[in-house]
PDB file of C-alpha atoms in Angstrom:
ATOM      1  CA  UNK A   1       5.840  -2.409 -25.565  1.00 40.00           C
ATOM      2  CA  UNK A   2       4.179  -5.723 -26.384  1.00 44.00           C
ATOM      3  CA  UNK A   3       2.481  -7.338 -23.389  1.00 48.00           C
ATOM      4  CA  UNK A   4       1.963 -11.037 -22.938  1.00 57.00           C
ATOM      5  CA  UNK A   5      -0.473 -12.872 -20.735  1.00 59.00           C
ATOM      6  CA  UNK A   6       1.612 -14.094 -17.778  1.00 65.00           C
ATOM      7  CA  UNK A   7       1.472 -17.883 -17.288  1.00 61.00           C
ATOM      8  CA  UNK A   8       2.877 -20.352 -14.846  1.00 61.00           C
ATOM      9  CA  UNK A   9       2.287 -24.013 -14.556  1.00 60.00           C
ATOM     10  CA  UNK A  10      -0.723 -23.454 -12.345  1.00 74.00           C
ATOM     11  CA  UNK A  11      -2.052 -19.978 -13.039  1.00 77.00           C
ATOM     12  CA  UNK A  12      -2.730 -17.781 -16.121  1.00 77.00           C
ATOM     13  CA  UNK A  13      -3.320 -14.073 -15.599  1.00 78.00           C
ATOM     14  CA  UNK A  14      -5.909 -13.922 -18.380  1.00 76.00           C
ATOM     15  CA  UNK A  15      -8.192 -16.511 -16.665  1.00 77.00           C
ATOM     16  CA  UNK A  16     -10.345 -15.114 -13.864  1.00 82.00           C
ATOM     17  CA  UNK A  17     -10.950 -18.565 -12.361  1.00 84.00           C
ATOM     18  CA  UNK A  18      -7.190 -19.110 -12.099  1.00 84.00           C
ATOM     19  CA  UNK A  19      -6.835 -15.730 -10.379  1.00 84.00           C
ATOM     20  CA  UNK A  20      -9.638 -16.510  -7.925  1.00 89.00           C
ATOM     21  CA  UNK A  21      -7.837 -19.692  -6.864  1.00 89.00           C
ATOM     22  CA  UNK A  22      -4.463 -17.888  -6.748  1.00 88.00           C
ATOM     23  CA  UNK A  23      -6.039 -15.118  -4.602  1.00 90.00           C
ATOM     24  CA  UNK A  24      -7.027 -17.774  -1.915  1.00 90.00           C
ATOM     25  CA  UNK A  25      -3.447 -19.157  -1.835  1.00 89.00           C
ATOM     26  CA  UNK A  26      -1.981 -15.620  -1.877  1.00 91.00           C
ATOM     27  CA  UNK A  27      -4.161 -14.495   1.038  1.00 92.00           C
ATOM     28  CA  UNK A  28      -3.104 -17.499   3.106  1.00 92.00           C
ATOM     29  CA  UNK A  29       0.568 -16.883   2.463  1.00 91.00           C
ATOM     30  CA  UNK A  30       0.271 -13.157   3.225  1.00 93.00           C
ATOM     31  CA  UNK A  31      -1.471 -13.831   6.508  1.00 92.00           C
ATOM     32  CA  UNK A  32       0.872 -16.666   7.514  1.00 92.00           C
ATOM     33  CA  UNK A  33       4.028 -14.635   6.866  1.00 93.00           C
ATOM     34  CA  UNK A  34       2.547 -11.247   8.036  1.00 93.00           C
ATOM     35  CA  UNK A  35       3.234  -9.574   4.703  1.00 93.00           C
ATOM     36  CA  UNK A  36       0.732  -6.839   5.171  1.00 93.00           C
ATOM     37  CA  UNK A  37       0.479  -3.629   7.166  1.00 92.00           C
ATOM     38  CA  UNK A  38      -2.792  -2.161   8.460  1.00 91.00           C
ATOM     39  CA  UNK A  39      -2.992   1.588   7.722  1.00 88.00           C
ATOM     40  CA  UNK A  40      -6.067   3.538   8.778  1.00 86.00           C
ATOM     41  CA  UNK A  41      -8.279   0.414   8.875  1.00 87.00           C
ATOM     42  CA  UNK A  42      -7.150  -1.026   5.521  1.00 91.00           C
ATOM     43  CA  UNK A  43      -4.577  -3.691   4.780  1.00 93.00           C
ATOM     44  CA  UNK A  44      -1.695  -2.948   2.383  1.00 94.00           C
ATOM     45  CA  UNK A  45       0.528  -5.799   1.138  1.00 95.00           C
ATOM     46  CA  UNK A  46       4.279  -5.349   1.539  1.00 95.00           C
ATOM     47  CA  UNK A  47       6.457  -5.675  -1.590  1.00 95.00           C
ATOM     48  CA  UNK A  48       7.420  -9.239  -0.522  1.00 95.00           C
ATOM     49  CA  UNK A  49       3.717 -10.244  -0.835  1.00 95.00           C
ATOM     50  CA  UNK A  50       3.559  -8.655  -4.305  1.00 94.00           C
ATOM     51  CA  UNK A  51       6.724 -10.520  -5.286  1.00 94.00           C
ATOM     52  CA  UNK A  52       5.210 -13.763  -4.062  1.00 93.00           C
ATOM     53  CA  UNK A  53       2.062 -13.097  -6.204  1.00 92.00           C
ATOM     54  CA  UNK A  54       4.293 -12.420  -9.182  1.00 92.00           C
ATOM     55  CA  UNK A  55       6.294 -15.582  -8.534  1.00 91.00           C
ATOM     56  CA  UNK A  56       3.151 -17.659  -8.615  1.00 89.00           C
ATOM     57  CA  UNK A  57       2.652 -16.346 -12.150  1.00 89.00           C
ATOM     58  CA  UNK A  58       6.289 -16.776 -13.188  1.00 90.00           C
ATOM     59  CA  UNK A  59       6.793 -12.996 -13.260  1.00 92.00           C
ATOM     60  CA  UNK A  60       9.937 -11.499 -11.700  1.00 95.00           C
ATOM     61  CA  UNK A  61      11.357  -8.012 -11.180  1.00 96.00           C
ATOM     62  CA  UNK A  62      14.402  -6.701 -13.021  1.00 97.00           C
ATOM     63  CA  UNK A  63      16.002  -3.382 -12.163  1.00 97.00           C
ATOM     64  CA  UNK A  64      16.327  -1.588 -15.464  1.00 97.00           C
ATOM     65  CA  UNK A  65      17.955   1.613 -14.217  1.00 97.00           C
ATOM     66  CA  UNK A  66      18.666   3.885 -11.193  1.00 97.00           C
ATOM     67  CA  UNK A  67      19.224   7.567 -11.423  1.00 97.00           C
ATOM     68  CA  UNK A  68      20.751   9.882  -8.874  1.00 97.00           C
ATOM     69  CA  UNK A  69      18.550  12.985  -8.656  1.00 97.00           C
ATOM     70  CA  UNK A  70      20.277  14.469  -5.564  1.00 96.00           C
ATOM     71  CA  UNK A  71      20.745  18.198  -5.252  1.00 94.00           C
ATOM     72  CA  UNK A  72      22.350  20.179  -2.441  1.00 91.00           C
ATOM     73  CA  UNK A  73      21.260  18.601   0.832  1.00 92.00           C
ATOM     74  CA  UNK A  74      18.634  16.360  -0.731  1.00 95.00           C
ATOM     75  CA  UNK A  75      19.496  12.714  -1.390  1.00 96.00           C
ATOM     76  CA  UNK A  76      17.054  11.500  -3.991  1.00 96.00           C
ATOM     77  CA  UNK A  77      17.082   8.407  -6.188  1.00 97.00           C
ATOM     78  CA  UNK A  78      14.753   7.178  -8.914  1.00 97.00           C
ATOM     79  CA  UNK A  79      14.451   3.578 -10.022  1.00 97.00           C
ATOM     80  CA  UNK A  80      12.918   1.938 -13.055  1.00 98.00           C
ATOM     81  CA  UNK A  81      11.866  -1.704 -12.736  1.00 97.00           C
ATOM     82  CA  UNK A  82      10.542  -4.155 -15.331  1.00 97.00           C
ATOM     83  CA  UNK A  83       8.452  -7.163 -14.563  1.00 96.00           C
ATOM     84  CA  UNK A  84       9.477 -10.009 -16.932  1.00 95.00           C
ATOM     85  CA  UNK A  85       7.861 -13.364 -17.575  1.00 91.00           C
ATOM     86  CA  UNK A  86       9.805 -16.672 -17.825  1.00 87.00           C
ATOM     87  CA  UNK A  87      10.724 -16.015 -21.490  1.00 89.00           C
ATOM     88  CA  UNK A  88      12.211 -12.661 -20.566  1.00 92.00           C
ATOM     89  CA  UNK A  89       9.335 -10.592 -22.092  1.00 94.00           C
ATOM     90  CA  UNK A  90       8.556  -7.324 -20.368  1.00 95.00           C
ATOM     91  CA  UNK A  91       4.985  -7.361 -19.012  1.00 94.00           C
ATOM     92  CA  UNK A  92       5.056  -4.249 -16.794  1.00 95.00           C
ATOM     93  CA  UNK A  93       7.210  -1.276 -15.832  1.00 96.00           C
ATOM     94  CA  UNK A  94       7.267   0.850 -12.730  1.00 96.00           C
ATOM     95  CA  UNK A  95       9.077   4.046 -11.741  1.00 96.00           C
ATOM     96  CA  UNK A  96       9.534   5.356  -8.192  1.00 95.00           C
ATOM     97  CA  UNK A  97      11.594   7.899  -6.241  1.00 96.00           C
ATOM     98  CA  UNK A  98      12.746   8.171  -2.671  1.00 94.00           C
ATOM     99  CA  UNK A  99      14.191  11.158  -0.958  1.00 94.00           C
ATOM    100  CA  UNK A 100      15.641  12.039   2.467  1.00 93.00           C
ATOM    101  CA  UNK A 101      13.246  15.012   2.450  1.00 92.00           C
ATOM    102  CA  UNK A 102      10.329  12.587   3.156  1.00 89.00           C
ATOM    103  CA  UNK A 103       9.137  12.709   6.708  1.00 82.00           C
ATOM    104  CA  UNK A 104      10.485   9.373   8.002  1.00 83.00           C
ATOM    105  CA  UNK A 105      13.553   9.266   5.730  1.00 88.00           C
ATOM    106  CA  UNK A 106      15.427  12.253   7.098  1.00 87.00           C
ATOM    107  CA  UNK A 107      18.091  10.149   8.873  1.00 88.00           C
ATOM    108  CA  UNK A 108      18.401   7.502   6.143  1.00 91.00           C
ATOM    109  CA  UNK A 109      21.834   6.808   4.578  1.00 92.00           C
ATOM    110  CA  UNK A 110      22.073   7.160   0.839  1.00 94.00           C
ATOM    111  CA  UNK A 111      22.096   3.410   0.196  1.00 95.00           C
ATOM    112  CA  UNK A 112      18.769   3.134   2.069  1.00 94.00           C
ATOM    113  CA  UNK A 113      17.225   5.827  -0.043  1.00 95.00           C
ATOM    114  CA  UNK A 114      18.379   4.100  -3.201  1.00 96.00           C
ATOM    115  CA  UNK A 115      17.092   0.708  -1.964  1.00 96.00           C
ATOM    116  CA  UNK A 116      13.628   2.189  -1.086  1.00 95.00           C
ATOM    117  CA  UNK A 117      13.374   3.709  -4.576  1.00 96.00           C
ATOM    118  CA  UNK A 118      13.946   0.280  -6.051  1.00 97.00           C
ATOM    119  CA  UNK A 119      11.575  -1.439  -3.584  1.00 96.00           C
ATOM    120  CA  UNK A 120       8.813   1.055  -4.421  1.00 95.00           C
ATOM    121  CA  UNK A 121       9.426   0.640  -8.222  1.00 96.00           C
ATOM    122  CA  UNK A 122       9.061  -3.102  -7.865  1.00 97.00           C
ATOM    123  CA  UNK A 123       5.782  -2.733  -5.991  1.00 96.00           C
ATOM    124  CA  UNK A 124       4.570  -0.216  -8.591  1.00 96.00           C
ATOM    125  CA  UNK A 125       5.530  -2.429 -11.523  1.00 96.00           C
ATOM    126  CA  UNK A 126       3.689  -5.381 -10.015  1.00 96.00           C
ATOM    127  CA  UNK A 127       0.663  -3.195  -9.181  1.00 95.00           C
ATOM    128  CA  UNK A 128       0.415  -2.198 -12.841  1.00 93.00           C
ATOM    129  CA  UNK A 129      -0.143  -5.727 -13.935  1.00 92.00           C
ATOM    130  CA  UNK A 130      -1.591  -7.629 -10.903  1.00 91.00           C
ATOM    131  CA  UNK A 131      -3.097  -4.948  -8.649  1.00 92.00           C
ATOM    132  CA  UNK A 132      -6.552  -6.403  -9.285  1.00 90.00           C
ATOM    133  CA  UNK A 133      -5.381  -9.874  -8.103  1.00 91.00           C
ATOM    134  CA  UNK A 134      -4.173  -8.354  -4.779  1.00 93.00           C
ATOM    135  CA  UNK A 135      -7.594  -6.691  -4.455  1.00 93.00           C
ATOM    136  CA  UNK A 136      -9.246 -10.026  -5.282  1.00 90.00           C
ATOM    137  CA  UNK A 137      -7.279 -11.474  -2.316  1.00 92.00           C
ATOM    138  CA  UNK A 138      -8.887  -8.866  -0.028  1.00 93.00           C
ATOM    139  CA  UNK A 139      -6.146  -6.249   0.191  1.00 94.00           C
ATOM    140  CA  UNK A 140      -5.736  -2.706  -1.106  1.00 93.00           C
ATOM    141  CA  UNK A 141      -4.301  -2.459  -4.634  1.00 90.00           C
ATOM    142  CA  UNK A 142      -1.539  -0.086  -3.490  1.00 90.00           C
ATOM    143  CA  UNK A 143       1.736  -1.549  -2.280  1.00 92.00           C
ATOM    144  CA  UNK A 144       2.458  -0.712   1.389  1.00 91.00           C
ATOM    145  CA  UNK A 145       5.655   1.050   0.376  1.00 89.00           C
ATOM    146  CA  UNK A 146       3.548   3.552  -1.728  1.00 84.00           C
ATOM    147  CA  UNK A 147       1.020   3.992   1.044  1.00 79.00           C
ATOM    148  CA  UNK A 148       3.362   5.686   3.569  1.00 64.00           C
ATOM    149  CA  UNK A 149       1.453   8.913   3.753  1.00 58.00           C
ATOM    150  CA  UNK A 150      -2.006   7.429   3.957  1.00 56.00           C
ATOM    151  CA  UNK A 151      -3.629   8.248   7.223  1.00 51.00           C
ATOM    152  CA  UNK A 152      -1.064  10.854   8.147  1.00 46.00           C
ATOM    153  CA  UNK A 153      -3.561  13.704   7.884  1.00 44.00           C
ATOM    154  CA  UNK A 154      -5.698  14.706  10.871  1.00 42.00           C
ATOM    155  CA  UNK A 155      -9.384  13.902  10.826  1.00 41.00           C
ATOM    156  CA  UNK A 156     -11.450  16.993  11.073  1.00 43.00           C
ATOM    157  CA  UNK A 157     -15.084  16.729  12.255  1.00 42.00           C
ATOM    158  CA  UNK A 158     -17.495  19.635  12.062  1.00 45.00           C
ATOM    159  CA  UNK A 159     -20.337  19.517  14.601  1.00 44.00           C
ATOM    160  CA  UNK A 160     -23.472  21.658  14.196  1.00 50.00           C
ATOM    161  CA  UNK A 161     -26.148  20.574  16.647  1.00 47.00           C
ATOM    162  CA  UNK A 162     -28.552  22.414  18.846  1.00 53.00           C
ATOM    163  CA  UNK A 163     -29.899  19.787  21.283  1.00 57.00           C
ATOM    164  CA  UNK A 164     -28.482  17.333  23.812  1.00 61.00           C
ATOM    165  CA  UNK A 165     -29.905  14.441  21.759  1.00 63.00           C
ATOM    166  CA  UNK A 166     -28.195  15.840  18.661  1.00 62.00           C
ATOM    167  CA  UNK A 167     -24.898  16.155  20.490  1.00 61.00           C
ATOM    168  CA  UNK A 168     -25.097  12.500  21.638  1.00 67.00           C
ATOM    169  CA  UNK A 169     -25.824  11.374  18.035  1.00 69.00           C
ATOM    170  CA  UNK A 170     -22.926  13.405  16.652  1.00 65.00           C
ATOM    171  CA  UNK A 171     -20.526  12.024  19.303  1.00 64.00           C
ATOM    172  CA  UNK A 172     -21.656   8.491  18.327  1.00 68.00           C
ATOM    173  CA  UNK A 173     -20.975   9.235  14.704  1.00 66.00           C
ATOM    174  CA  UNK A 174     -17.539  10.666  15.553  1.00 64.00           C
ATOM    175  CA  UNK A 175     -16.647   7.534  17.498  1.00 64.00           C
ATOM    176  CA  UNK A 176     -17.859   5.327  14.643  1.00 65.00           C
ATOM    177  CA  UNK A 177     -15.843   7.306  12.113  1.00 62.00           C
ATOM    178  CA  UNK A 178     -12.680   7.083  14.195  1.00 57.00           C
ATOM    179  CA  UNK A 179     -13.105   3.370  14.710  1.00 61.00           C
ATOM    180  CA  UNK A 180     -13.738   2.825  10.940  1.00 58.00           C
ATOM    181  CA  UNK A 181     -10.454   4.773  10.161  1.00 53.00           C
ATOM    182  CA  UNK A 182      -8.495   2.460  12.521  1.00 55.00           C
ATOM    183  CA  UNK A 183      -8.029   4.916  15.397  1.00 53.00           C
ATOM    184  CA  UNK A 184      -8.606   3.889  18.912  1.00 55.00           C
ATOM    185  CA  UNK A 185     -11.426   5.734  20.455  1.00 50.00           C
ATOM    186  CA  UNK A 186     -10.063   8.888  22.173  1.00 52.00           C
ATOM    187  CA  UNK A 187     -12.201   8.342  25.299  1.00 57.00           C
ATOM    188  CA  UNK A 188     -10.862  11.281  27.238  1.00 51.00           C
ATOM    189  CA  UNK A 189     -11.465  13.666  24.302  1.00 52.00           C
ATOM    190  CA  UNK A 190     -15.032  12.410  23.897  1.00 53.00           C
ATOM    191  CA  UNK A 191     -15.650  12.742  27.645  1.00 55.00           C
ATOM    192  CA  UNK A 192     -14.330  16.332  27.574  1.00 51.00           C
ATOM    193  CA  UNK A 193     -16.624  17.218  24.573  1.00 50.00           C
ATOM    194  CA  UNK A 194     -19.650  15.659  26.414  1.00 53.00           C
ATOM    195  CA  UNK A 195     -18.826  17.625  29.579  1.00 52.00           C
ATOM    196  CA  UNK A 196     -18.438  20.895  27.595  1.00 47.00           C
ATOM    197  CA  UNK A 197     -21.712  20.355  25.768  1.00 50.00           C
ATOM    198  CA  UNK A 198     -23.797  19.773  28.894  1.00 50.00           C
TER     199      UNK A 198
END
């Protein structure tokens, strides 16, 4: 597949200076319209923000295909999306799936599963070509719709200390770690640990 440098009247993807200017405009738009989601202390841009960035470059998504991968009780769809420039040339492609076996999708109707597969594929297709521009704007280079499982795991902390001073230092490090990961400090848990360690 031949790739072109995406151009609009104002911005050209191949010019870093253009992308720096676009990143400032992009960040302001994302903040103004709340097109990002904080997940574990990092900000992920929603697909609408990615589409805005693509629009600034004159690059738009086109659904190439959808495929029903459902079996038995599982509703599962795959979508393929192309990003095309103003001339219709394909500049990026993205594939994605969605299933009702995913944790938060168990009660989704089939149309919603299909729709999310397309939404994820759009985000992925944009990410393949302009992920670095989103990062330049100060956001994670993964679309929010792909980041659904980030932060769902429990944080495990192993403490090996032998003195009261060491315990206090470790507790401070745990608190800092939790805050850095975007979790509110579990005050009652920390107080219980401190009481137990005395």
